PDB file of C-alpha atoms in Angstrom:
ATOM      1  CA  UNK V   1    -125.568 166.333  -5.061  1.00  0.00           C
ATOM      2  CA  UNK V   2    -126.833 167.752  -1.891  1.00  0.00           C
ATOM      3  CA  UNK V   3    -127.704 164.858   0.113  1.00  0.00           C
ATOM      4  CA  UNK V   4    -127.737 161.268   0.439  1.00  0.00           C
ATOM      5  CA  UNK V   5    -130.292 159.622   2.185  1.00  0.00           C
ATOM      6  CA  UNK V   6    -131.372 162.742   4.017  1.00  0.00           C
ATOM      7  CA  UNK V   7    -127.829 163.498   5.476  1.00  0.00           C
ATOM      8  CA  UNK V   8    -126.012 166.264   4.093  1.00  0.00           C
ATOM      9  CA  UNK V   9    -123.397 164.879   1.107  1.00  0.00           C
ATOM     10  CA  UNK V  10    -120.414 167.049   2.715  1.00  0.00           C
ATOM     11  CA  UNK V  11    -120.658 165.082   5.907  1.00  0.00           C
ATOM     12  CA  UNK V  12    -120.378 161.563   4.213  1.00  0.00           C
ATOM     13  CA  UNK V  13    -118.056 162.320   1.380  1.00  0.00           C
ATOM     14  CA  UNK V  14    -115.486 164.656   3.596  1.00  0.00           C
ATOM     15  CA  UNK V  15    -114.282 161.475   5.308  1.00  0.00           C
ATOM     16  CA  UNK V  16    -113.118 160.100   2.087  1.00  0.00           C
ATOM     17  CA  UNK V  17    -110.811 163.053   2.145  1.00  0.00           C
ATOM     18  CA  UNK V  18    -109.725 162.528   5.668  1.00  0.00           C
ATOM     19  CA  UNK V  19    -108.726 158.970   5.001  1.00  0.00           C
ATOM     20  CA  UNK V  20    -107.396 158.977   1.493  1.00  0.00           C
ATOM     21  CA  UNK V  21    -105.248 162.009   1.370  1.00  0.00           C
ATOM     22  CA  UNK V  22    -103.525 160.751   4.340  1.00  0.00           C
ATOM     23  CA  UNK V  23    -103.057 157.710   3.661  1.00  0.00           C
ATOM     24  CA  UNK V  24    -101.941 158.474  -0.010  1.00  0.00           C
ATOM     25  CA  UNK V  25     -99.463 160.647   1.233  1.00  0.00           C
ATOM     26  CA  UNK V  26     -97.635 158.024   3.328  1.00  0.00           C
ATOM     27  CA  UNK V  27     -97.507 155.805   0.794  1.00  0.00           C
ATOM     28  CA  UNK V  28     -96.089 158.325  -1.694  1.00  0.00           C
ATOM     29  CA  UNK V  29     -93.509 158.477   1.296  1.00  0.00           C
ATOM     30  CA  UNK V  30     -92.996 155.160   1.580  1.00  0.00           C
ATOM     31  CA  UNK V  31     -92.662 155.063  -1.884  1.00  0.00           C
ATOM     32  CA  UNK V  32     -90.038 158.292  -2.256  1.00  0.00           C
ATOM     33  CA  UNK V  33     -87.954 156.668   0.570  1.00  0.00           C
ATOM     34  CA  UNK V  34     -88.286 152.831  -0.049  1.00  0.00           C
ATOM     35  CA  UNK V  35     -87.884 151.206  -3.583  1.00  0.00           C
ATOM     36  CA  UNK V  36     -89.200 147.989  -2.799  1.00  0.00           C
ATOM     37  CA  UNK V  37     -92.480 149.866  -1.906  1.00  0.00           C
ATOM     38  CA  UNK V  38     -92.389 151.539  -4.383  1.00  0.00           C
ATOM     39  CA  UNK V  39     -92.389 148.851  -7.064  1.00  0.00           C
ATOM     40  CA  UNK V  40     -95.421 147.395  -5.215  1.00  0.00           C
ATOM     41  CA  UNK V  41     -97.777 150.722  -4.638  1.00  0.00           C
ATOM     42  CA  UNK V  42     -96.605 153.330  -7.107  1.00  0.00           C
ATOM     43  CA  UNK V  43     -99.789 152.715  -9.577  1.00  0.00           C
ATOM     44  CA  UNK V  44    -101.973 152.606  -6.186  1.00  0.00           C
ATOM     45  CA  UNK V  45    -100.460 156.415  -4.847  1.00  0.00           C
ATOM     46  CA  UNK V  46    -101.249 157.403  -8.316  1.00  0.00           C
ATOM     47  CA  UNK V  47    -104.873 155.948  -8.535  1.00  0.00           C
ATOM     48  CA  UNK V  48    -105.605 157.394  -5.099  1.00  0.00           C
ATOM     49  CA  UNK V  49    -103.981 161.002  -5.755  1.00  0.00           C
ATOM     50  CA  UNK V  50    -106.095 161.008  -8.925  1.00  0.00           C
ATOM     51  CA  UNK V  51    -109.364 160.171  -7.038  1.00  0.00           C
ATOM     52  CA  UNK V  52    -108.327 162.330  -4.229  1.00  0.00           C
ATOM     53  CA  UNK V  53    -108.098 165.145  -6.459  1.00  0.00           C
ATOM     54  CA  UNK V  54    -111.428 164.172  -8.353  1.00  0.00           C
ATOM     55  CA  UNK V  55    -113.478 163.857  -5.193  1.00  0.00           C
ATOM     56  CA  UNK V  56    -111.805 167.102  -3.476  1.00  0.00           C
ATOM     57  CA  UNK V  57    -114.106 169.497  -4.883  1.00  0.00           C
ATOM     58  CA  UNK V  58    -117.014 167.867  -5.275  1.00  0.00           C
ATOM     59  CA  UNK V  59    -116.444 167.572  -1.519  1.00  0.00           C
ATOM     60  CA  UNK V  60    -116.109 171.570  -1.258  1.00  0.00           C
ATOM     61  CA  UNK V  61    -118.883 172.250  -3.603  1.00  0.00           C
ATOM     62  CA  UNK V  62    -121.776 169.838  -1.238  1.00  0.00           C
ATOM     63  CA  UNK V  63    -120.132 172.149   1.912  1.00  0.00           C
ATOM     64  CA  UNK V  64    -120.703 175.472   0.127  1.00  0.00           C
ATOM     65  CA  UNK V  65    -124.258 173.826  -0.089  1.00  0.00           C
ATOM     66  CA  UNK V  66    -124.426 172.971   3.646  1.00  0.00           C
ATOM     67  CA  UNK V  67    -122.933 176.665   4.589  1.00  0.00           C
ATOM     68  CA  UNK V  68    -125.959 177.942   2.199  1.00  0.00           C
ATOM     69  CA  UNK V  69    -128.387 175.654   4.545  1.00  0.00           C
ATOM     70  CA  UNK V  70    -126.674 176.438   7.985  1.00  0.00           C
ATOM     71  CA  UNK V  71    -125.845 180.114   7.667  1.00  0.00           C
ATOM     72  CA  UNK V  72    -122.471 181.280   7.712  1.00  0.00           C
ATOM     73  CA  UNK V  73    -120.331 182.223  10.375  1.00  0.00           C
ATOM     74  CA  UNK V  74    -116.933 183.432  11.314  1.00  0.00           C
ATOM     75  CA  UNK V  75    -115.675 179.640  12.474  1.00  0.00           C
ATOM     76  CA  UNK V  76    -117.419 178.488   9.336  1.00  0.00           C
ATOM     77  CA  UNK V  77    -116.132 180.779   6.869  1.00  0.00           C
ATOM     78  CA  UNK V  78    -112.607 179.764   8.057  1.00  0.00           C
ATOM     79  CA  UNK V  79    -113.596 175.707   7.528  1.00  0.00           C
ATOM     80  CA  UNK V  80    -114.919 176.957   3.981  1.00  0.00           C
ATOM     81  CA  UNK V  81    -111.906 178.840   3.262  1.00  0.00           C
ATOM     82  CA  UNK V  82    -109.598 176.128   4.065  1.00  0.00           C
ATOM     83  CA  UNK V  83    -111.486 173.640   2.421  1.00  0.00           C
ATOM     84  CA  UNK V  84    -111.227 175.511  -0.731  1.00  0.00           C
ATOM     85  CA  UNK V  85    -107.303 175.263  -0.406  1.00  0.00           C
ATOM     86  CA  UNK V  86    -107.323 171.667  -0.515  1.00  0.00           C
ATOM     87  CA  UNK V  87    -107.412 171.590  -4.387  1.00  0.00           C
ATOM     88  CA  UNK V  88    -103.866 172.653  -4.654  1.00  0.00           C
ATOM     89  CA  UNK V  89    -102.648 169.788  -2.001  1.00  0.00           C
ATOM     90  CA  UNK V  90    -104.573 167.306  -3.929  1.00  0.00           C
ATOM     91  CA  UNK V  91    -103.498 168.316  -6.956  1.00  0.00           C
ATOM     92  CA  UNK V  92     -99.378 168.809  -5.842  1.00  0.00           C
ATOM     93  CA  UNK V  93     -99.975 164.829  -4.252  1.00  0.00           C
ATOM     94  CA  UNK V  94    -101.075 164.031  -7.872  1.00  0.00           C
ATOM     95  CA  UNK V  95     -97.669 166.049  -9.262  1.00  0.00           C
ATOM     96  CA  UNK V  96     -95.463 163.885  -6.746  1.00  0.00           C
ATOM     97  CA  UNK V  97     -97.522 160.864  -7.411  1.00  0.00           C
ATOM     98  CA  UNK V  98     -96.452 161.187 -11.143  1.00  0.00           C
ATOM     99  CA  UNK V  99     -93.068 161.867 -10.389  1.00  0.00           C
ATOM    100  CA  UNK V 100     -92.900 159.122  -8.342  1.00  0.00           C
ATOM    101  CA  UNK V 101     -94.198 156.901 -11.464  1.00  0.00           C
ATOM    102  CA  UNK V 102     -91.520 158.522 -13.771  1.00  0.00           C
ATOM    103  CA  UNK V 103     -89.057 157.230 -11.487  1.00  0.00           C
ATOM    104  CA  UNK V 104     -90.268 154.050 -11.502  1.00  0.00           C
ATOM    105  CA  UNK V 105     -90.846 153.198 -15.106  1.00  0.00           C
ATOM    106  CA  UNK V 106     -87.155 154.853 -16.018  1.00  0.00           C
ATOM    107  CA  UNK V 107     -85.914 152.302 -12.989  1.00  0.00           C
ATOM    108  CA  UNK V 108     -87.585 149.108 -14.949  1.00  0.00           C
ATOM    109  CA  UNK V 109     -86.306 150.751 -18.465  1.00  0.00           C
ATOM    110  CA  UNK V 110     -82.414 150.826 -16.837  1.00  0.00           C
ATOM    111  CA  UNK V 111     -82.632 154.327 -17.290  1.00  0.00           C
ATOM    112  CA  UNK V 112     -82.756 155.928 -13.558  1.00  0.00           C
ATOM    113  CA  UNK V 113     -83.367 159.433 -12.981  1.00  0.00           C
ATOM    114  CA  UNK V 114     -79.179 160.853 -11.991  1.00  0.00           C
ATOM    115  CA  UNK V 115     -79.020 161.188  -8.363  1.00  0.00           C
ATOM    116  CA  UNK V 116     -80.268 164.708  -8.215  1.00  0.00           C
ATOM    117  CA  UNK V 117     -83.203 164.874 -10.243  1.00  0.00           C
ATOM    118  CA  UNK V 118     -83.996 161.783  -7.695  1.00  0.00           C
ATOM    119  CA  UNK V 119     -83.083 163.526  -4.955  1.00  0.00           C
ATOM    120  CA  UNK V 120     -85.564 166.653  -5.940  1.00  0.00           C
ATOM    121  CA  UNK V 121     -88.180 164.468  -6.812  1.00  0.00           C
ATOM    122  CA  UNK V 122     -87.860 162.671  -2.918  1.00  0.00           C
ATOM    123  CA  UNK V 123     -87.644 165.929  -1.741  1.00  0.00           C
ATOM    124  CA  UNK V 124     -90.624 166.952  -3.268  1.00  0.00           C
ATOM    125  CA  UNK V 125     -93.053 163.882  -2.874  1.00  0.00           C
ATOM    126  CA  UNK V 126     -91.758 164.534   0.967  1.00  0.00           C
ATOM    127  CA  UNK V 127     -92.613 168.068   1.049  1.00  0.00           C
ATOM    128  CA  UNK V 128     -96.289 167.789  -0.689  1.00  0.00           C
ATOM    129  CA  UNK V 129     -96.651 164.795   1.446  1.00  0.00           C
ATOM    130  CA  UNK V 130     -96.623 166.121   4.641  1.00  0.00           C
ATOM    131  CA  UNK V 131     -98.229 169.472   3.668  1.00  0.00           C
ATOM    132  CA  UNK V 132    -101.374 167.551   2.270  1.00  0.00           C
ATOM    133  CA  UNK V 133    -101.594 165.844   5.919  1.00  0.00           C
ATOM    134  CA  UNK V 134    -101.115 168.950   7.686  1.00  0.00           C
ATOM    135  CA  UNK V 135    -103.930 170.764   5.744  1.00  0.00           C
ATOM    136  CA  UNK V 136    -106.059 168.078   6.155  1.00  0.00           C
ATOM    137  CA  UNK V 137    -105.364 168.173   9.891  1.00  0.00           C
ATOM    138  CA  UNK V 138    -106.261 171.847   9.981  1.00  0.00           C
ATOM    139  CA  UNK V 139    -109.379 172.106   7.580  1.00  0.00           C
ATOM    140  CA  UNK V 140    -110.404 168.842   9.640  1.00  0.00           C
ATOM    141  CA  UNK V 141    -109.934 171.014  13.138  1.00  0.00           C
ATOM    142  CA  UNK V 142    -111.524 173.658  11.938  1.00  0.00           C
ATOM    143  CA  UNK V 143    -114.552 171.436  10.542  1.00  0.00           C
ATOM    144  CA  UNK V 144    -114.808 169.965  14.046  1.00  0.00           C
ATOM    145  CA  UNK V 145    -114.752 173.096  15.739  1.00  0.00           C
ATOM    146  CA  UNK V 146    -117.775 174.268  13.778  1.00  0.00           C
ATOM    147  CA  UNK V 147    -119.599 171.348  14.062  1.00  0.00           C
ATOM    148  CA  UNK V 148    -118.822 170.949  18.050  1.00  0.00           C
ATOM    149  CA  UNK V 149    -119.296 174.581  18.766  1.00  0.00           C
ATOM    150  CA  UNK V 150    -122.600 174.807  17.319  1.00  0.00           C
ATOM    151  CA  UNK V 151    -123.670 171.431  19.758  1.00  0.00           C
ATOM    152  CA  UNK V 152    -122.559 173.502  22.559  1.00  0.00           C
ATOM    153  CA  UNK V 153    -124.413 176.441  21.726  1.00  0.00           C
ATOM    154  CA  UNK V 154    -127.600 174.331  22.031  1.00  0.00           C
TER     155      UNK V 154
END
């Protein structure tokens, strides 16, 4: 898939990514941090990180296709090389996302992780959390700064 409806796929299908991952992450948070939340939305963090994950690089692979079309430069190859990180992110949201679901069902079975493992598990949904958002952030920047740049140039 290279385009839809004349515009290039990367351009529709990369805000997906920018809202999704984001907003999975926070509700892993909210999840980690909050138990009531977590009963409500763990199945829905997991769904998303799963389609997050799915839809990440079919995402990269329509923006190789659009750095093919528009020629590559040095601001572009550092969009494309960031973008090709965000597989691990997705993937370590789907990790935490799981662990997160572990938790739960062992809650609901009167089996609770001990306090540790729980605590490593929080600690980890935080930490993959906030580093998904981050990258996001910065392949996002660097997206805009291509796309902006190459407006002023004309």
């Amino acid at each position: 898939m290279s385009t839809v409806n004349g515009l290039p796929a990367h351009v529709l299908l990369v805000h997906f990514i920018v809202v999704l991952a984001p907003l999975t992450a926070l509700l892993a948070i909210l999840c980690a941090l909050w138990p009531a939340a977590r009963e409500r939305f763990v199945w829905l963090v997991l769904a998303l990180s799963v389609f997050v994950a799915a839809l990440t690089p079919i995402t990269t692979e329509a923006g190789e296709w659009l750095e093919d079309k528009v020629g590559k430069s040095p601001p572009l190859h550092i969009h494309t090389h960031l973008g090709d990180t965000m597989i691990y992110f997705a993937l370590a949201l789907v990790v935490a996302a799981l662990l997160l679901a572990v938790m739960h069902v062992r809650e609901h079975r009167g089996m609770p992780l001990t306090r540790v493992l729980s605590m490593i598990v929080i600690a980890f949904v935080l930490v993959s959390s906030v580093a998904t958002m981050v990258q996001v952030y910065r392949i996002g920047d660097s997206g805009a700064r291509v796309s902006w740049d190459e407006l002023e140039a004309t």
